[in-house]
Amino acid sequence: MNYQITKDPIKIENVVQKVVQREAGAITTFIGTVRELTHGRRTLYLEYEAYESMALKKLEQIGKEIAEKWPDTKTAITHRIGRLEITDIAVVIAVSTPHRAESYEANRYAIERIKEIVPIWKKEHWEDGEEWVGNQLGTREYTDGKPGEEDLHD
Amino acid sequence: MNYQITKDPIKIENVVQKVVQREAGAITTFIGTVRELTHGRRTLYLEYEAYESMALKKLEQIGKEIAEKWPDTKTAITHRIGRLEITDIAVVIAVSTPHRAESYEANRYAIERIKEIVPIWKKEHWEDGEEWVGNQLGTREYTDGKPGEEDLHD
Amino acid sequence: MIKLLLFAQFRDQIGKQEMQFPIEGKTVKELKEILKESYSFDELDSVMVAINEEFVTDQEIIREGDIIALIPPVSGG
Amino acid sequence: MIKLLLFAQFRDQIGKQEMQFPIEGKTVKELKEILKESYSFDELDSVMVAINEEFVTDQEIIREGDIIALIPPVSGG
């Protein structure tokens, strides 16, 4: 149960608890919260939707990729769906590693991959409209239909 | 109260709560836990001690350094002292920024600086002895008596 | 028959979560063309397709019983 | 008189948290020499000194009322 999609508020401690190891001294978390202003436009609230069964598979895949790249790493990810208000937590990623440098790198890798391959979408609601947010990494096509690791970037 | 030295267990949510911003979508945390094995030697428990008033000043200084380097950043740090058991949380660093790349960088900066300039010490207790742990960044002298930012490294 | 799952803007546009199609034997590329013509789905170029919860290429051949999903650019996190 | 605060291995070695010294007017370097001779403090080369909660150099002159702290290599985090 290290990977979860939930409609309920996320408790950071619960996600962190899943990666605590006696052998690991460093845990990093990434906490994605709902921001009020994006490119100067005021968001009222967000709605997240997921293709749940596939999203879980993809989160697990990310965990496996991390374990291969950074041995002795443990990863846990919980993503919330449904309606979220400003400052609500949308996602918590926890990564534990024996050494801290790797923990930051592996955690960063996880959030970038989520934004690439996990079928979760958000709809922004503003005062004057609403819209499903497209690929925030910039518009581009996957020439073979699949996002690859080489697509990873800032 | 964004910077704290405490004898009590640290609640991650409390530290994160201090940096939540309506304008910031990314929060990273670093959670330092007590590791059982260090260089193959089994730790039974640790004792942390601080020069509290100065440690608080230095934590605040780190927060200011971060705010200068990465604008619109909020930082909170809580360090526990006293006796800690394996897997107990020794430190929680929370950093919020508008964009995630900076959040990882700023957070990493905080933990490196803590290991440089904050007067907190740990004593490792093993089955066959105990010892105050020296500079884990490697033995070196500060030629002018002060650790500078240029001393930052992995 | 195959089942086509719709999410986000596609679900909003069609007004339902899933559709049924008799398109066994066709490729994903052919499915996309059908969708463009019959349902005026735009932006299909930036859309990924998953069959049975795995991303596939346009060349993939659709089989009886497959569960297909249109995956518009994701925006989780 | 100035107050000298001891932490970690120095507190363990001397068995107390603080000491008093009549060393106004001397430099931090001179204080370190006194400590080496009179209390057989080793490893003072890798030790930083803080006066009134700020790190100072060996050249700093100690003033009446200063609170001095020996800061052995830190190991927080």
Short mmCIF file of N, CA, C and O in Angstrom, two decimals, chain D:
data_model
loop_
_atom_site.label_atom_id
_atom_site.label_comp_id
_atom_site.label_asym_id
_atom_site.label_seq_id
_atom_site.Cartn_x
_atom_site.Cartn_y
_atom_site.Cartn_z
N MET D 1 35.89 39.40 34.37
CA MET D 1 35.74 37.94 34.18
C MET D 1 34.89 37.66 32.95
O MET D 1 34.01 38.42 32.59
N ILE D 2 35.22 36.57 32.32
CA ILE D 2 34.35 36.15 31.22
C ILE D 2 33.87 34.72 31.54
O ILE D 2 34.49 34.00 32.32
N LYS D 3 32.74 34.40 30.91
CA LYS D 3 32.16 33.08 31.12
C LYS D 3 32.48 32.21 29.90
O LYS D 3 32.34 32.66 28.76
N LEU D 4 32.96 31.00 30.13
CA LEU D 4 33.26 30.08 29.04
C LEU D 4 32.28 28.91 29.09
O LEU D 4 32.21 28.21 30.10
N LEU D 5 31.54 28.73 28.00
CA LEU D 5 30.57 27.62 27.95
C LEU D 5 31.19 26.40 27.28
O LEU D 5 31.88 26.52 26.28
N LEU D 6 30.89 25.25 27.87
CA LEU D 6 31.45 24.00 27.35
C LEU D 6 30.33 23.07 26.90
O LEU D 6 29.31 22.94 27.57
N PHE D 7 30.54 22.44 25.77
CA PHE D 7 29.55 21.50 25.24
C PHE D 7 30.22 20.20 24.82
O PHE D 7 31.42 20.15 24.62
N ALA D 8 29.37 19.19 24.67
CA ALA D 8 29.79 17.91 24.09
C ALA D 8 31.03 17.36 24.78
O ALA D 8 31.06 17.30 26.01
N GLN D 9 32.08 16.99 24.01
CA GLN D 9 33.24 16.35 24.62
C GLN D 9 33.93 17.22 25.66
O GLN D 9 34.49 16.69 26.63
N PHE D 10 33.88 18.56 25.49
CA PHE D 10 34.55 19.43 26.47
C PHE D 10 33.80 19.42 27.80
O PHE D 10 34.41 19.41 28.85
N ARG D 11 32.50 19.41 27.74
CA ARG D 11 31.74 19.35 28.98
C ARG D 11 31.98 18.02 29.68
O ARG D 11 32.17 17.96 30.89
N ASP D 12 31.98 16.94 28.88
CA ASP D 12 32.27 15.62 29.45
C ASP D 12 33.65 15.60 30.11
O ASP D 12 33.83 15.07 31.20
N GLN D 13 34.64 16.20 29.42
CA GLN D 13 36.02 16.15 29.90
C GLN D 13 36.22 16.91 31.22
O GLN D 13 36.84 16.41 32.15
N ILE D 14 35.64 18.11 31.28
CA ILE D 14 35.81 18.96 32.46
C ILE D 14 34.77 18.65 33.53
O ILE D 14 34.99 18.90 34.72
N GLY D 15 33.65 18.09 33.09
CA GLY D 15 32.62 17.73 34.07
C GLY D 15 31.74 18.89 34.47
O GLY D 15 30.98 18.80 35.42
N LYS D 16 31.87 20.02 33.77
CA LYS D 16 30.92 21.09 34.03
C LYS D 16 30.58 21.87 32.76
O LYS D 16 31.31 21.80 31.77
N GLN D 17 29.48 22.61 32.84
CA GLN D 17 28.94 23.29 31.67
C GLN D 17 29.59 24.64 31.43
O GLN D 17 29.65 25.10 30.32
N GLU D 18 30.10 25.26 32.53
CA GLU D 18 30.75 26.55 32.32
C GLU D 18 31.86 26.83 33.31
O GLU D 18 31.93 26.22 34.38
N MET D 19 32.76 27.72 32.90
CA MET D 19 33.88 28.11 33.74
C MET D 19 34.02 29.62 33.67
O MET D 19 33.52 30.26 32.76
N GLN D 20 34.73 30.20 34.66
CA GLN D 20 34.98 31.64 34.67
C GLN D 20 36.48 31.86 34.49
O GLN D 20 37.29 31.14 35.06
N PHE D 21 36.86 32.88 33.70
CA PHE D 21 38.27 33.19 33.49
C PHE D 21 38.49 34.69 33.54
O PHE D 21 37.70 35.45 32.98
N PRO D 22 39.60 35.11 34.11
CA PRO D 22 39.95 36.54 34.07
C PRO D 22 40.85 36.79 32.87
O PRO D 22 42.06 36.97 33.02
N ILE D 23 40.29 36.79 31.68
CA ILE D 23 41.14 36.92 30.49
C ILE D 23 40.71 38.06 29.59
O ILE D 23 40.94 38.03 28.37
N GLU D 24 40.08 39.06 30.14
CA GLU D 24 39.76 40.24 29.35
C GLU D 24 41.01 40.80 28.71
O GLU D 24 42.07 40.84 29.34
N GLY D 25 40.90 41.26 27.48
CA GLY D 25 42.03 41.87 26.80
C GLY D 25 42.87 40.90 25.99
O GLY D 25 43.64 41.30 25.14
N LYS D 26 42.73 39.61 26.29
CA LYS D 26 43.49 38.62 25.53
C LYS D 26 42.72 38.26 24.25
O LYS D 26 41.52 38.52 24.11
N THR D 27 43.43 37.61 23.33
CA THR D 27 42.77 37.17 22.10
C THR D 27 42.24 35.75 22.27
O THR D 27 42.60 35.03 23.22
N VAL D 28 41.41 35.38 21.33
CA VAL D 28 40.87 34.01 21.33
C VAL D 28 42.02 33.01 21.21
O VAL D 28 42.01 31.95 21.84
N LYS D 29 43.01 33.35 20.41
CA LYS D 29 44.18 32.48 20.25
C LYS D 29 44.87 32.25 21.60
O LYS D 29 45.23 31.12 21.94
N GLU D 30 45.01 33.33 22.37
CA GLU D 30 45.65 33.20 23.68
C GLU D 30 44.79 32.36 24.64
O GLU D 30 45.29 31.55 25.41
N LEU D 31 43.48 32.54 24.53
CA LEU D 31 42.59 31.72 25.35
C LEU D 31 42.79 30.24 25.03
O LEU D 31 42.89 29.39 25.93
N LYS D 32 42.88 29.93 23.74
CA LYS D 32 43.08 28.53 23.35
C LYS D 32 44.38 27.98 23.93
O LYS D 32 44.43 26.82 24.37
N GLU D 33 45.41 28.80 23.93
CA GLU D 33 46.71 28.33 24.47
C GLU D 33 46.60 28.06 25.96
O GLU D 33 47.11 27.06 26.46
N ILE D 34 45.91 28.93 26.65
CA ILE D 34 45.70 28.72 28.09
C ILE D 34 44.94 27.42 28.34
O ILE D 34 45.28 26.62 29.20
N LEU D 35 43.92 27.21 27.53
CA LEU D 35 43.11 26.00 27.71
C LEU D 35 43.93 24.74 27.43
O LEU D 35 43.80 23.74 28.12
N LYS D 36 44.79 24.82 26.41
CA LYS D 36 45.64 23.65 26.10
C LYS D 36 46.57 23.33 27.25
O LYS D 36 46.71 22.18 27.65
N GLU D 37 47.20 24.36 27.79
CA GLU D 37 48.18 24.14 28.86
C GLU D 37 47.53 23.72 30.17
O GLU D 37 47.93 22.77 30.80
N SER D 38 46.49 24.46 30.55
CA SER D 38 45.95 24.26 31.89
C SER D 38 44.96 23.11 31.98
O SER D 38 44.76 22.53 33.03
N TYR D 39 44.32 22.80 30.89
CA TYR D 39 43.28 21.77 31.00
C TYR D 39 43.49 20.62 30.03
O TYR D 39 42.62 19.78 29.86
N SER D 40 44.65 20.61 29.40
CA SER D 40 44.97 19.57 28.43
C SER D 40 43.82 19.31 27.45
O SER D 40 43.48 18.18 27.14
N PHE D 41 43.20 20.40 26.99
CA PHE D 41 42.23 20.27 25.90
C PHE D 41 42.97 19.93 24.62
O PHE D 41 43.87 20.69 24.21
N ASP D 42 42.66 18.86 24.02
CA ASP D 42 43.25 18.56 22.72
C ASP D 42 42.33 19.07 21.62
O ASP D 42 41.27 19.61 21.88
N GLU D 43 42.72 18.84 20.43
CA GLU D 43 41.86 19.06 19.26
C GLU D 43 41.32 20.47 19.18
O GLU D 43 40.31 20.71 18.55
N LEU D 44 41.98 21.41 19.77
CA LEU D 44 41.45 22.77 19.74
C LEU D 44 41.58 23.41 18.36
O LEU D 44 40.97 24.43 18.08
N ASP D 45 42.40 22.77 17.51
CA ASP D 45 42.59 23.34 16.18
C ASP D 45 41.32 23.27 15.35
O ASP D 45 41.05 24.14 14.53
N SER D 46 40.52 22.23 15.55
CA SER D 46 39.30 22.09 14.74
C SER D 46 38.09 22.67 15.48
O SER D 46 36.96 22.49 15.06
N VAL D 47 38.38 23.34 16.59
CA VAL D 47 37.29 23.91 17.38
C VAL D 47 37.04 25.38 17.02
O VAL D 47 37.99 26.15 16.89
N MET D 48 35.79 25.71 16.82
CA MET D 48 35.45 27.11 16.57
C MET D 48 35.13 27.76 17.91
O MET D 48 34.84 27.09 18.90
N VAL D 49 35.21 29.06 17.91
CA VAL D 49 34.89 29.81 19.13
C VAL D 49 33.79 30.81 18.80
O VAL D 49 33.82 31.45 17.74
N ALA D 50 32.82 30.89 19.68
CA ALA D 50 31.77 31.89 19.53
C ALA D 50 31.86 32.86 20.69
O ALA D 50 32.11 32.46 21.84
N ILE D 51 31.71 34.15 20.39
CA ILE D 51 31.57 35.14 21.46
C ILE D 51 30.19 35.75 21.32
O ILE D 51 29.80 36.20 20.23
N ASN D 52 29.45 35.71 22.41
CA ASN D 52 28.08 36.23 22.41
C ASN D 52 27.27 35.70 21.22
O ASN D 52 26.59 36.43 20.51
N GLU D 53 27.42 34.39 21.02
CA GLU D 53 26.62 33.64 20.03
C GLU D 53 26.96 33.92 18.57
O GLU D 53 26.16 33.62 17.69
N GLU D 54 28.13 34.49 18.32
CA GLU D 54 28.60 34.64 16.93
C GLU D 54 30.00 34.07 16.80
O GLU D 54 30.84 34.28 17.68
N PHE D 55 30.24 33.38 15.70
CA PHE D 55 31.57 32.84 15.48
C PHE D 55 32.58 33.98 15.34
O PHE D 55 32.27 35.02 14.76
N VAL D 56 33.75 33.79 15.93
CA VAL D 56 34.81 34.80 15.82
C VAL D 56 36.11 34.12 15.38
O VAL D 56 36.24 32.90 15.43
N THR D 57 37.06 34.95 14.96
CA THR D 57 38.36 34.41 14.55
C THR D 57 39.30 34.38 15.74
O THR D 57 39.00 34.93 16.81
N ASP D 58 40.44 33.76 15.55
CA ASP D 58 41.46 33.65 16.60
C ASP D 58 41.98 35.02 17.04
O ASP D 58 42.51 35.17 18.13
N GLN D 59 41.84 36.01 16.15
CA GLN D 59 42.38 37.33 16.45
C GLN D 59 41.45 38.19 17.31
O GLN D 59 41.83 39.23 17.81
N GLU D 60 40.23 37.76 17.47
CA GLU D 60 39.24 38.55 18.21
C GLU D 60 39.72 38.79 19.65
O GLU D 60 40.25 37.89 20.30
N ILE D 61 39.51 40.00 20.11
CA ILE D 61 39.91 40.34 21.48
C ILE D 61 38.73 40.17 22.43
O ILE D 61 37.61 40.60 22.13
N ILE D 62 38.99 39.51 23.53
CA ILE D 62 37.95 39.19 24.49
C ILE D 62 37.70 40.38 25.42
O ILE D 62 38.64 41.00 25.91
N ARG D 63 36.42 40.69 25.63
CA ARG D 63 36.07 41.86 26.46
C ARG D 63 35.32 41.42 27.72
O ARG D 63 34.68 40.37 27.75
N GLU D 64 35.45 42.22 28.74
CA GLU D 64 34.74 41.99 30.00
C GLU D 64 33.27 41.70 29.72
O GLU D 64 32.63 42.39 28.94
N GLY D 65 32.76 40.65 30.34
CA GLY D 65 31.33 40.35 30.19
C GLY D 65 30.99 39.46 29.00
O GLY D 65 29.85 39.03 28.86
N ASP D 66 31.98 39.18 28.17
CA ASP D 66 31.71 38.31 27.01
C ASP D 66 31.30 36.91 27.47
O ASP D 66 31.81 36.39 28.47
N ILE D 67 30.42 36.31 26.69
CA ILE D 67 30.12 34.89 26.90
C ILE D 67 30.76 34.15 25.74
O ILE D 67 30.41 34.35 24.57
N ILE D 68 31.74 33.33 26.10
CA ILE D 68 32.51 32.61 25.08
C ILE D 68 32.08 31.16 25.08
O ILE D 68 31.77 30.58 26.12
N ALA D 69 32.00 30.57 23.90
CA ALA D 69 31.66 29.14 23.82
C ALA D 69 32.63 28.43 22.91
O ALA D 69 32.99 28.94 21.85
N LEU D 70 33.09 27.28 23.37
CA LEU D 70 33.89 26.42 22.50
C LEU D 70 32.92 25.57 21.68
O LEU D 70 32.03 24.92 22.22
N ILE D 71 33.10 25.61 20.36
CA ILE D 71 32.18 24.89 19.47
C ILE D 71 32.96 23.79 18.75
O ILE D 71 33.53 24.03 17.67
N PRO D 72 32.98 22.60 19.30
CA PRO D 72 33.65 21.52 18.56
C PRO D 72 32.86 21.23 17.28
O PRO D 72 31.74 21.72 17.14
N PRO D 73 33.45 20.50 16.34
CA PRO D 73 32.76 20.25 15.07
C PRO D 73 31.32 19.80 15.31
O PRO D 73 31.07 18.88 16.10
N VAL D 74 30.40 20.46 14.65
CA VAL D 74 28.98 20.21 14.92
C VAL D 74 28.53 18.95 14.19
O VAL D 74 29.12 18.53 13.19
N SER D 75 27.47 18.35 14.69
CA SER D 75 26.99 17.11 14.06
C SER D 75 25.47 17.00 14.16
O SER D 75 24.92 15.93 14.35
N GLY D 76 24.82 18.15 13.99
CA GLY D 76 23.36 18.12 13.98
C GLY D 76 22.84 17.60 12.65
O GLY D 76 23.59 17.29 11.74
N GLY D 77 21.52 17.55 12.56
CA GLY D 77 20.89 17.12 11.30
C GLY D 77 20.56 15.66 11.31
O GLY D 77 20.93 14.92 12.21
#
